Each structure stands twice: as C-alpha cells, then as structure tokens.
CSV table of C-alpha atoms and ligand atoms in Angstrom, one decimal:
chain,number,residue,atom,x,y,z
A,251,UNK,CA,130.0,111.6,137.1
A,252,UNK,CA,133.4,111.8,139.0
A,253,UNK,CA,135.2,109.1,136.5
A,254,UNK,CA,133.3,110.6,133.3
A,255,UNK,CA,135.0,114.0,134.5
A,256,UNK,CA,138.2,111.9,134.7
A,257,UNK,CA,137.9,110.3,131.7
A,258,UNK,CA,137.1,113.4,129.3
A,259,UNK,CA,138.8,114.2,126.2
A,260,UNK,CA,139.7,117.9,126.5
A,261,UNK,CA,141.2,120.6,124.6
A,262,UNK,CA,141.6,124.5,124.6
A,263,UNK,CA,137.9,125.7,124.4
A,264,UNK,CA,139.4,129.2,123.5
A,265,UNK,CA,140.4,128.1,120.5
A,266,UNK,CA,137.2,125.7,120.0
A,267,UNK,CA,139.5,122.5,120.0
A,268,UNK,CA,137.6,121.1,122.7
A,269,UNK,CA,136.1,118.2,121.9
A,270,UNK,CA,133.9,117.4,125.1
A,271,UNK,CA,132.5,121.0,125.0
A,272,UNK,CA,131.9,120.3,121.3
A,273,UNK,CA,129.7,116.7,121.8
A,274,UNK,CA,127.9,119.0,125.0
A,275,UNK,CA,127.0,121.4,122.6
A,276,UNK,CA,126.0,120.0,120.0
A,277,UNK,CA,123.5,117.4,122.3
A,278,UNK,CA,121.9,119.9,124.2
A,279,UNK,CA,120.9,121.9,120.6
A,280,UNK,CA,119.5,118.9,119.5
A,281,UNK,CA,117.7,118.3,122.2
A,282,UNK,CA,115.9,121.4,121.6
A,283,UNK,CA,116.0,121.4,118.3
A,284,UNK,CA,118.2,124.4,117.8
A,285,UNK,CA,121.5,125.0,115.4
A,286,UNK,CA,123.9,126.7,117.9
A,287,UNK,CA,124.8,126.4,121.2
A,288,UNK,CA,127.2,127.6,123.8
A,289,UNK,CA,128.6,126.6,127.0
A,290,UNK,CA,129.2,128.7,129.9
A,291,UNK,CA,129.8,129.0,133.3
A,292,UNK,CA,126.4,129.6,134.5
A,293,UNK,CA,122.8,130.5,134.3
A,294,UNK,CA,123.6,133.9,134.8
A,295,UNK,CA,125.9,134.2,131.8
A,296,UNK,CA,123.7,132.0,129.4
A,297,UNK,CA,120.8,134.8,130.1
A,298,UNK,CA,123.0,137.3,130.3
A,299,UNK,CA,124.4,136.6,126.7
A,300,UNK,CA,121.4,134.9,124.7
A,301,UNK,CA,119.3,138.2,125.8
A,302,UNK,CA,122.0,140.4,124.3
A,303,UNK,CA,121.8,138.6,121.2
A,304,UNK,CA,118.4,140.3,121.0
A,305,UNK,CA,118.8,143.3,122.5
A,306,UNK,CA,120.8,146.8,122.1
A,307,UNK,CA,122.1,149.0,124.4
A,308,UNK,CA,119.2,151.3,124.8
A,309,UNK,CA,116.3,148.6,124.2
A,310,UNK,CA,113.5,147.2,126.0
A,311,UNK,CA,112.8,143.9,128.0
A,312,UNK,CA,109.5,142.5,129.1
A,313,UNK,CA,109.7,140.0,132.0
A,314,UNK,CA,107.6,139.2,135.1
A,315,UNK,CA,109.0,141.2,138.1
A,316,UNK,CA,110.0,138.7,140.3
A,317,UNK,CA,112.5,137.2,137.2
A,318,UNK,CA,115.6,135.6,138.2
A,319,UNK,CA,117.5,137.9,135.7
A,320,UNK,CA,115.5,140.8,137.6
A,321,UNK,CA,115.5,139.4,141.6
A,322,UNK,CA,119.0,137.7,141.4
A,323,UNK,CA,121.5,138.4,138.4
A,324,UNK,CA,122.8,142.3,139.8
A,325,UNK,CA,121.4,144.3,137.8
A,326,UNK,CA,123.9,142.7,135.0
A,327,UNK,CA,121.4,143.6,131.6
A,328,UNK,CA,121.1,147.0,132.8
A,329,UNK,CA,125.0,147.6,134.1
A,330,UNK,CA,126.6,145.6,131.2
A,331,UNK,CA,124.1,145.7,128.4
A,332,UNK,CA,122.2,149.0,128.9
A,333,UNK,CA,118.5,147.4,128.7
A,334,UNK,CA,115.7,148.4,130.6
A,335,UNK,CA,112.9,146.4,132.0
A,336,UNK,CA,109.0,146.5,131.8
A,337,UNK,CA,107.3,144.0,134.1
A,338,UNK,CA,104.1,143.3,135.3
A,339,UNK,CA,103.9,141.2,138.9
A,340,UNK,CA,101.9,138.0,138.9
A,341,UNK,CA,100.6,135.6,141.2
A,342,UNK,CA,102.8,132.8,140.9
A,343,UNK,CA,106.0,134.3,137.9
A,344,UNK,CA,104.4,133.1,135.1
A,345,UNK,CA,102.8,135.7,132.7
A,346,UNK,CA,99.9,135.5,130.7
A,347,UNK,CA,99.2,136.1,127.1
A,348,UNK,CA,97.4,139.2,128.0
A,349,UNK,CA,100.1,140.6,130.6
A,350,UNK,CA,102.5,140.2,127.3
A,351,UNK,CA,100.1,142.0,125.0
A,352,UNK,CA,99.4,144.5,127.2
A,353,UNK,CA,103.1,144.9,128.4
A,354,UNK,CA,104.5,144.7,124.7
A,355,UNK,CA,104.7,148.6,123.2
A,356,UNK,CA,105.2,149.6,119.5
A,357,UNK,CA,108.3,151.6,118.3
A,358,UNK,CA,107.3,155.6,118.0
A,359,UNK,CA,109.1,158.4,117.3
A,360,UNK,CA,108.5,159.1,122.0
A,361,UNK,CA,108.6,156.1,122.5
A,362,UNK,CA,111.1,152.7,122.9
A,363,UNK,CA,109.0,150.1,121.8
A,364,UNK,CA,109.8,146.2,123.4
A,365,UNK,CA,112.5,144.4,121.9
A,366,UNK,CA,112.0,140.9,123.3
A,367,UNK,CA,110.0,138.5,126.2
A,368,UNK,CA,111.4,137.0,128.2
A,369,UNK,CA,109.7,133.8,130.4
A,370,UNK,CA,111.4,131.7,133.0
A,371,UNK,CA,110.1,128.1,133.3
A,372,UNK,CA,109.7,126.7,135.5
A,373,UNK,CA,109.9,130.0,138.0
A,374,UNK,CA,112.2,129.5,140.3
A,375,UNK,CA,110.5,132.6,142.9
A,376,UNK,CA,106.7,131.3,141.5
A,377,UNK,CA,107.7,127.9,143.6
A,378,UNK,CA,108.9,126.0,140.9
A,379,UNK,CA,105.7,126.9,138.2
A,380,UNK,CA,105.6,125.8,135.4
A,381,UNK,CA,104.3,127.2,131.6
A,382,UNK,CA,101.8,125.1,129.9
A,383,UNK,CA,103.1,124.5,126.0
A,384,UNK,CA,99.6,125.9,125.1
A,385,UNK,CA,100.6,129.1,127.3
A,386,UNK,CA,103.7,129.0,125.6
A,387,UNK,CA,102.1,128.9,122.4
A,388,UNK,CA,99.8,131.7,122.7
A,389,UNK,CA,102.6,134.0,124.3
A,390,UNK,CA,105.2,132.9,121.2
A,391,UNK,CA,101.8,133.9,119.3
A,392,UNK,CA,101.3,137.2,120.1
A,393,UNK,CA,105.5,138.0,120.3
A,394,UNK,CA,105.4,136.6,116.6
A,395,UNK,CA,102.6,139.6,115.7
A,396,UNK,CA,104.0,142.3,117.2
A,397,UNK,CA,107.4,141.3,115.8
A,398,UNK,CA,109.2,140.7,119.3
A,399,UNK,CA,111.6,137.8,120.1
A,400,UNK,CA,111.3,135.5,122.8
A,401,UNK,CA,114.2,134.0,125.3
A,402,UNK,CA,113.2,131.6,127.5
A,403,UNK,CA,115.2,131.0,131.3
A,404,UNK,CA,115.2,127.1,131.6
A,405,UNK,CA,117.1,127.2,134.1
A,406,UNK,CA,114.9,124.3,135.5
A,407,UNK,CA,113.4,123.8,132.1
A,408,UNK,CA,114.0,119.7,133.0
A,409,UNK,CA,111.9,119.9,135.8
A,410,UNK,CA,108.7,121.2,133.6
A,411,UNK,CA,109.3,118.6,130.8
A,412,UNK,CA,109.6,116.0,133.7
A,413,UNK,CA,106.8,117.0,135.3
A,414,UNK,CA,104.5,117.9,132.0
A,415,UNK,CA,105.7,115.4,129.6
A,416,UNK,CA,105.8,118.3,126.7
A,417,UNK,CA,109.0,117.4,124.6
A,418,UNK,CA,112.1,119.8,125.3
A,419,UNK,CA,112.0,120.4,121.6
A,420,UNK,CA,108.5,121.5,121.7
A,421,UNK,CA,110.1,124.3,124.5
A,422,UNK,CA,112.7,125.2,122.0
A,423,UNK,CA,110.0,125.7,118.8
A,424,UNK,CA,108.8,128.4,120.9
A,425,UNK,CA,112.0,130.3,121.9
A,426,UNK,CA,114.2,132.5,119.6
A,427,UNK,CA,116.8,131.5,122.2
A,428,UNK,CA,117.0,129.8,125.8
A,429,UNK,CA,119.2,129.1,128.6
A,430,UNK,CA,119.2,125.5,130.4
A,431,UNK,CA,121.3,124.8,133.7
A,432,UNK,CA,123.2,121.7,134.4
A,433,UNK,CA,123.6,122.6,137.7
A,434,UNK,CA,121.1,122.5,140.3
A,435,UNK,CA,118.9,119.6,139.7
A,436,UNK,CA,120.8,117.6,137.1
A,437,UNK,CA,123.6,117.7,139.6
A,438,UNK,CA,126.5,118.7,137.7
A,439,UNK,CA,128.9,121.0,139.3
A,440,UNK,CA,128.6,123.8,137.1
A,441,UNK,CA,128.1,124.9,133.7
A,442,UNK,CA,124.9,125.9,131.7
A,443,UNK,CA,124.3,126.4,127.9
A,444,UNK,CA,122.9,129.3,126.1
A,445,UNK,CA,120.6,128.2,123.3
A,446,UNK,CA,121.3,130.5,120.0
A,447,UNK,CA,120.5,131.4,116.4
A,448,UNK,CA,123.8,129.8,114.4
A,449,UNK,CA,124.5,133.4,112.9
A,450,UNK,CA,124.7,134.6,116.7
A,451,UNK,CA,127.1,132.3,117.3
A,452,UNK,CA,130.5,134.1,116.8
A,453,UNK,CA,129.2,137.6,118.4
A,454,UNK,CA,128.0,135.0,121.9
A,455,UNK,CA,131.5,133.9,122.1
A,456,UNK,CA,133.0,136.9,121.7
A,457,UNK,CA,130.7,138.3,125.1
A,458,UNK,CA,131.9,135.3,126.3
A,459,UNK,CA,134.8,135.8,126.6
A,460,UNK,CA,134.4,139.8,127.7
A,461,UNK,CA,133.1,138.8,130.5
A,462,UNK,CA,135.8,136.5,131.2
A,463,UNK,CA,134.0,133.4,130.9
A,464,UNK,CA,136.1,131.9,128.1
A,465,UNK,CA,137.5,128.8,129.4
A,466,UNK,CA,139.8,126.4,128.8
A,467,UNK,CA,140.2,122.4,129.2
A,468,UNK,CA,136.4,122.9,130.3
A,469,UNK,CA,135.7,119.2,128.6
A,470,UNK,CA,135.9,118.3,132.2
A,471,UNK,CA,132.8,120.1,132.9
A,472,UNK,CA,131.2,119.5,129.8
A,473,UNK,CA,131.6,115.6,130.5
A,474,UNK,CA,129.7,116.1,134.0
A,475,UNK,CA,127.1,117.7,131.5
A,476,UNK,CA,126.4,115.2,129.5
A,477,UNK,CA,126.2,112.5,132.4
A,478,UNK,CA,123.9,114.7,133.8
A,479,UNK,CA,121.8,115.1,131.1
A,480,UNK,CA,121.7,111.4,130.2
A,481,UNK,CA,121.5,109.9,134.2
A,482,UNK,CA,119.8,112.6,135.8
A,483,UNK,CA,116.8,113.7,134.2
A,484,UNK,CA,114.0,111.5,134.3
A,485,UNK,CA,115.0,111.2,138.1
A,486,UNK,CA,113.9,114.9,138.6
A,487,UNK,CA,110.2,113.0,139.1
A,488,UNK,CA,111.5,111.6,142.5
A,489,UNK,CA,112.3,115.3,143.4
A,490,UNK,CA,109.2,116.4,142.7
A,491,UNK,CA,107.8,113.3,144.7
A,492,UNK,CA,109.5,114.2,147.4
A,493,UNK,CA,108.5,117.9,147.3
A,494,UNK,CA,105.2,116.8,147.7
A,495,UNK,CA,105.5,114.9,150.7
A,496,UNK,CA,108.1,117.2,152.2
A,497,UNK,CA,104.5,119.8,151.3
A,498,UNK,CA,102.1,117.5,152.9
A,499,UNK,CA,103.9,116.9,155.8
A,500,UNK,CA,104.4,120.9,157.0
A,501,UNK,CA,101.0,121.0,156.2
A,502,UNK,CA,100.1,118.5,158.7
A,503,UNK,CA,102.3,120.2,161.2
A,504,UNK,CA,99.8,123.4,160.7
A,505,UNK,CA,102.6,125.4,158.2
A,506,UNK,CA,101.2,127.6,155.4
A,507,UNK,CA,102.4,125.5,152.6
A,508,UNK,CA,102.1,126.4,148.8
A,509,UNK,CA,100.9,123.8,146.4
A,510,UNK,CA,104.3,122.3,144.5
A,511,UNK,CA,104.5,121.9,140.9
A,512,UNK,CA,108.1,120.8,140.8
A,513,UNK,CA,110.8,120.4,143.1
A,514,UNK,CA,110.6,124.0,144.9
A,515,UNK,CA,108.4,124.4,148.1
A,516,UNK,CA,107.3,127.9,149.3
A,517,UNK,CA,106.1,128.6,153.3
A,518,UNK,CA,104.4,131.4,154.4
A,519,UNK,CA,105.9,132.0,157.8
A,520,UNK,CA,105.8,134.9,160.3
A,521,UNK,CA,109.4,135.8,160.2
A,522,UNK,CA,111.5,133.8,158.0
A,523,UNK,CA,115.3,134.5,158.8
A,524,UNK,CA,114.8,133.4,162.4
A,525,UNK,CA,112.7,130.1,160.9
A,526,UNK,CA,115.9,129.4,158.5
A,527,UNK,CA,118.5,130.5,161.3
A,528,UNK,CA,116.8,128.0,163.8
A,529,UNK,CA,116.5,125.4,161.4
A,530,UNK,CA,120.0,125.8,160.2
A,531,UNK,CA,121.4,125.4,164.0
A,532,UNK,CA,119.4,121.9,163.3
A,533,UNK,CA,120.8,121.0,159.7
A,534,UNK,CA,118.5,121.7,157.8
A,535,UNK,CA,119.0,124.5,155.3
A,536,UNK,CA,116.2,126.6,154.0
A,537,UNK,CA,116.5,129.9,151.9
A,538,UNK,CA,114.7,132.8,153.6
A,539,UNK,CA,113.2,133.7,150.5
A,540,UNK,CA,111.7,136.9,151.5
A,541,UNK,CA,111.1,138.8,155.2
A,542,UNK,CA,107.8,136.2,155.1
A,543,UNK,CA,108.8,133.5,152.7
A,544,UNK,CA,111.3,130.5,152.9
A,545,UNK,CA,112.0,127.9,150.1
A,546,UNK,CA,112.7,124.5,150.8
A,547,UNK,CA,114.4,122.7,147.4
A,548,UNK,CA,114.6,119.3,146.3
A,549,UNK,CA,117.4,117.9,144.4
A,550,UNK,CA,119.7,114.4,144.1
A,551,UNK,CA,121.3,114.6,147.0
A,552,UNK,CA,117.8,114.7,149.8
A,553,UNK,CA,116.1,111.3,150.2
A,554,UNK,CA,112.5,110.6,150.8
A,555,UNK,CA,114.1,109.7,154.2
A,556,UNK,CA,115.6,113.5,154.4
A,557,UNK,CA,113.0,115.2,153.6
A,558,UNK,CA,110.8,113.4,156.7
A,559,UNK,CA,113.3,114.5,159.0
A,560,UNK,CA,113.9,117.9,157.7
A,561,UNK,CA,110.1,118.5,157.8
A,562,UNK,CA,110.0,117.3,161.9
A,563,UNK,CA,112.7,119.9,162.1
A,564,UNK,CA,111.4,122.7,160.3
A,565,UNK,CA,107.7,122.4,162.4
A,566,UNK,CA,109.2,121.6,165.4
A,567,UNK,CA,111.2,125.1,165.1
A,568,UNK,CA,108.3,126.6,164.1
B,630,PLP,C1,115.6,130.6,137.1
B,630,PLP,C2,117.0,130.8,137.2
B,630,PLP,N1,117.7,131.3,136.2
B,630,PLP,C3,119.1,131.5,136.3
B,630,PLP,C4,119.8,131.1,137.4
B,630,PLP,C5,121.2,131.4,137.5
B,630,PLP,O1,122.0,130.3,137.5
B,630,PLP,P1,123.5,130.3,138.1
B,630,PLP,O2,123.4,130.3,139.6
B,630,PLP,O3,124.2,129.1,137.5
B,630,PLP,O4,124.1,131.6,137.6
B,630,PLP,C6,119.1,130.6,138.5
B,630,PLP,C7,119.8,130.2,139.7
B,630,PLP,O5,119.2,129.8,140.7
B,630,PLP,C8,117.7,130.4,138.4
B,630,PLP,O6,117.0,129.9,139.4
C-alpha cells in the first residue's frame, strides 16, 4: 500500500484533474453498480453528504436509534443540514420491514412526512450485524411504496458481503445512495466514498467542498483505496475468524460474550471504563462502548496469535 501511495499519478482534485481519485471513483461505482461517485475524507462526510442529497432543510429521517450518523457523527444532519430524526430502538441496529412501515409518515398539511431510510450494514453498535439481502429487499420494498429513498451506511458494507456472500452490487440495487469506508477494515489510511445519483453529482461536490473537504493531490489516498479494495477484502474472513475465537475464548473465561457476525465483539461487563482502563495499562485496547458495554474489533493488523493473548488479558482483568 506504502509504494502504490508512492507511485500514484496525482493531480488537483479541485479542479477534477486527478486521475487516481478518478480510477477510485469510478471502481468503487462499479462495484455497486452505480453512475457517480465521490471521494471524501471520511465516513462521516460520505453520510453526511449522500443524505443531503435526499433531504431538505426541514425534512425527515428514519434510522434505528443507536445509528452511527445518530450515536457518533455530532449532531452534524441536524446542525449543518437541518433534518430531524425518527427512530425506533432495536435489539441488535438493524430494523425491520415493519419498524420502517410503521416509522415512515405521509406528508399532511400538520404533519412532515419521512423523506428517506436510512440503514447501516453491517451495524457497527449492533456488534457488527448484518442485513440479510432479503431484509433489504423487503425494506427497499416498502420505501419504494410510500415513495421514500433509501441510503445505506456501508461503512463496513465489506464485512457483510464477506461474511454473506450477497454481491456488493446486489447492496447497491437496493440503495438510492450509500457510503463505503476504506478505512477501518480494508486498512487504508483514510478516505471513504459517497455512492450517488449522476445528476447529484455537481451539488455533492459542491458540499464537499463547504465543508472543507475538497482536496487536493488526494491520488495518494485514492491509490491506498484501490489497494485496499483489491488486497484487502476477501481477507476480512480471517477477521471475522478471529472474532470468533477472540468470542469463544472470553466465553471460556466466564465473560458475557455476544454472538459475532463480523469482525466486532460486544461484552457485557459490570463496569466497562475500569475493564478498558485496566486492560489498556496491559496493551490491549478495548472501546468502552457504553457504562456496561466494551467492543473488542478485529482488523489487519491483530493475528490469530493477538487475539489469544488479548483474550488472557482481558479475563485475567476481569
Ligand atoms: C457505521 C459507521 N459509519 C460511519 C463511520 C464514520 O467513519 P469515519 O470515522 O471515517 O468518519 C463509522 C466509523 O466508525 C462507522 O462505524
């Protein structure tokens, strides 16, 4: 990844003469079968953006409640874009059809009426869940009906096709837009892409660069991208390997240990900061997830090897 950074072609991205952000682009749409893509910075943005290319000032989301773009991204639809939430709170992130078609409302005259759906797959709070394609379906189903877009957060949308086999164009069929991460498990240092409708194009660059993510020789980024996308994915099944063991193994130690579906592994513990504190002081770095909850993540750089000893660690502190 280091020499393909070195070795980029690059240009000025402002003015769309890059040429490595371009061939980025341009693969990741096809991968999921859309016409227009854009680079960014991060997840956040990618969300941030494709979601206002749906939605208003002054219009309505639905999401699960424990969304990323709800838990993590600031408040940044509501402060920047002016859009208000509707959530329901489910068992593990992931809604169902009925959850949509009861959350969805109808335009009237007293009331604002949902504009678009959003689902995040796999769910990075749910411990790494993952959609179905026939969930998917029957969610993109009922949006079609009641005449409400869809925008999926794929953040970790390699994980689910790795650990589901459903084709990553078969995800995009049932998305009016998307946002995918290069970052986190594909390994690359930064950068995600925000999936779009080709006529949305122009007005997603132009937020872009109001938020101050227009950028500049980024083919250096973009080439980490694309060796990440063509070295790293079908690895992701090691990760989730290795989250299963890392599972099994708390379990033996007598932890309270949710089942994994990817690479994300969610403990129930008594007080987690002082777990993840302890644990930290031995080198092993957990997120204290909630007051009650840490998450323990899998990714390229942890061996099976690691994830052994970070378990002895993690149950002997506990
Ligand atoms: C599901 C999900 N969406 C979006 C993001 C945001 O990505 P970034 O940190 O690149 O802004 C994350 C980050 O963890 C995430 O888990």
């Amino acid at each position: 990844m280091r020499a393909a950074i070195a070795q980029a072609e690059v240009g000025d991205d402002v003015y769309g003469e890059d040429p490595t952000v371009a061939a980025l682009e341009a693969k990741v749409a096809d991968l999921f079968g859309f016409e227009a893509a854009l680079f960014v910075p991060t997840g956040v943005m990618a969300n941030h953006i494709a979601l206002r290319m749906q939605l208003p000032a002054g219009s309505e989301l639905v999401a699960d409640a424990d969304a990323h773009i709800l838990a993590h991204e600031d408040a940044g639809l509501a402060w920047h874009g002016g859009i208000q939430t509707r959530t329901a709170l489910t068992p593990d992130g992931l809604l169902t059809p009925e959850d949509v078609s009861r959350l969805i409302r109808p335009h009237l005259p007293h009331t604002l009426g949902t504009g678009a759906v959003e689902l995040e797959n796999t769910h990075n709070r749910g411990g790494g869940s993952v959609y179905t394609i026939e969930r998917l379906r029957a969610i993109r189903a009922i949006a079609d009906e009641r005449g409400v877009s869809v925008h999926i957060d794929g953040a970790r949308i390699w994980n689910a096709h790795v650990a589901t086999g459903t084709p990553l164009r078969e995800y995009g069929a049932v998305a009016d837009t998307m946002s995918v991460c290069l970052s986190k498990g594909l390994g690359a240092p930064v950068g995600s892409v925000a999936l779009l409708k080709p006529q949305q194009r122009a007005q997603a660059v132009l937020m872009r660069h109001r938020l101050g993510g227009g950028w500049r020789q980024a083919g250096m980024l973009a080439a980490a991208g694309i060796y990440a996308l063509d070295h790293h994915v079908d690895r992701l099944a090691e990760d989730h390997a290795n989250a299963r063991l890392l599972a099994a193994a708390l379990r033996e130690a007598g932890l309270s240990v949710r089942d994994p579906q990817t690479n994300i592994v969610l403990v129930d513990v008594p007080d987690a900061p002082a777990l993840a504190a302890r644990a930290a002081r031995r080198n092993v770095r957990i997120s204290a997830f909630g007051p009650a909850l840490l998450r323990l993540v899998t990714h390229l750089d942890v061996t099976e090897k690691d994830c052994v000893a970070a378990a002895q660690v993690l149950a002997h502190v506990a």
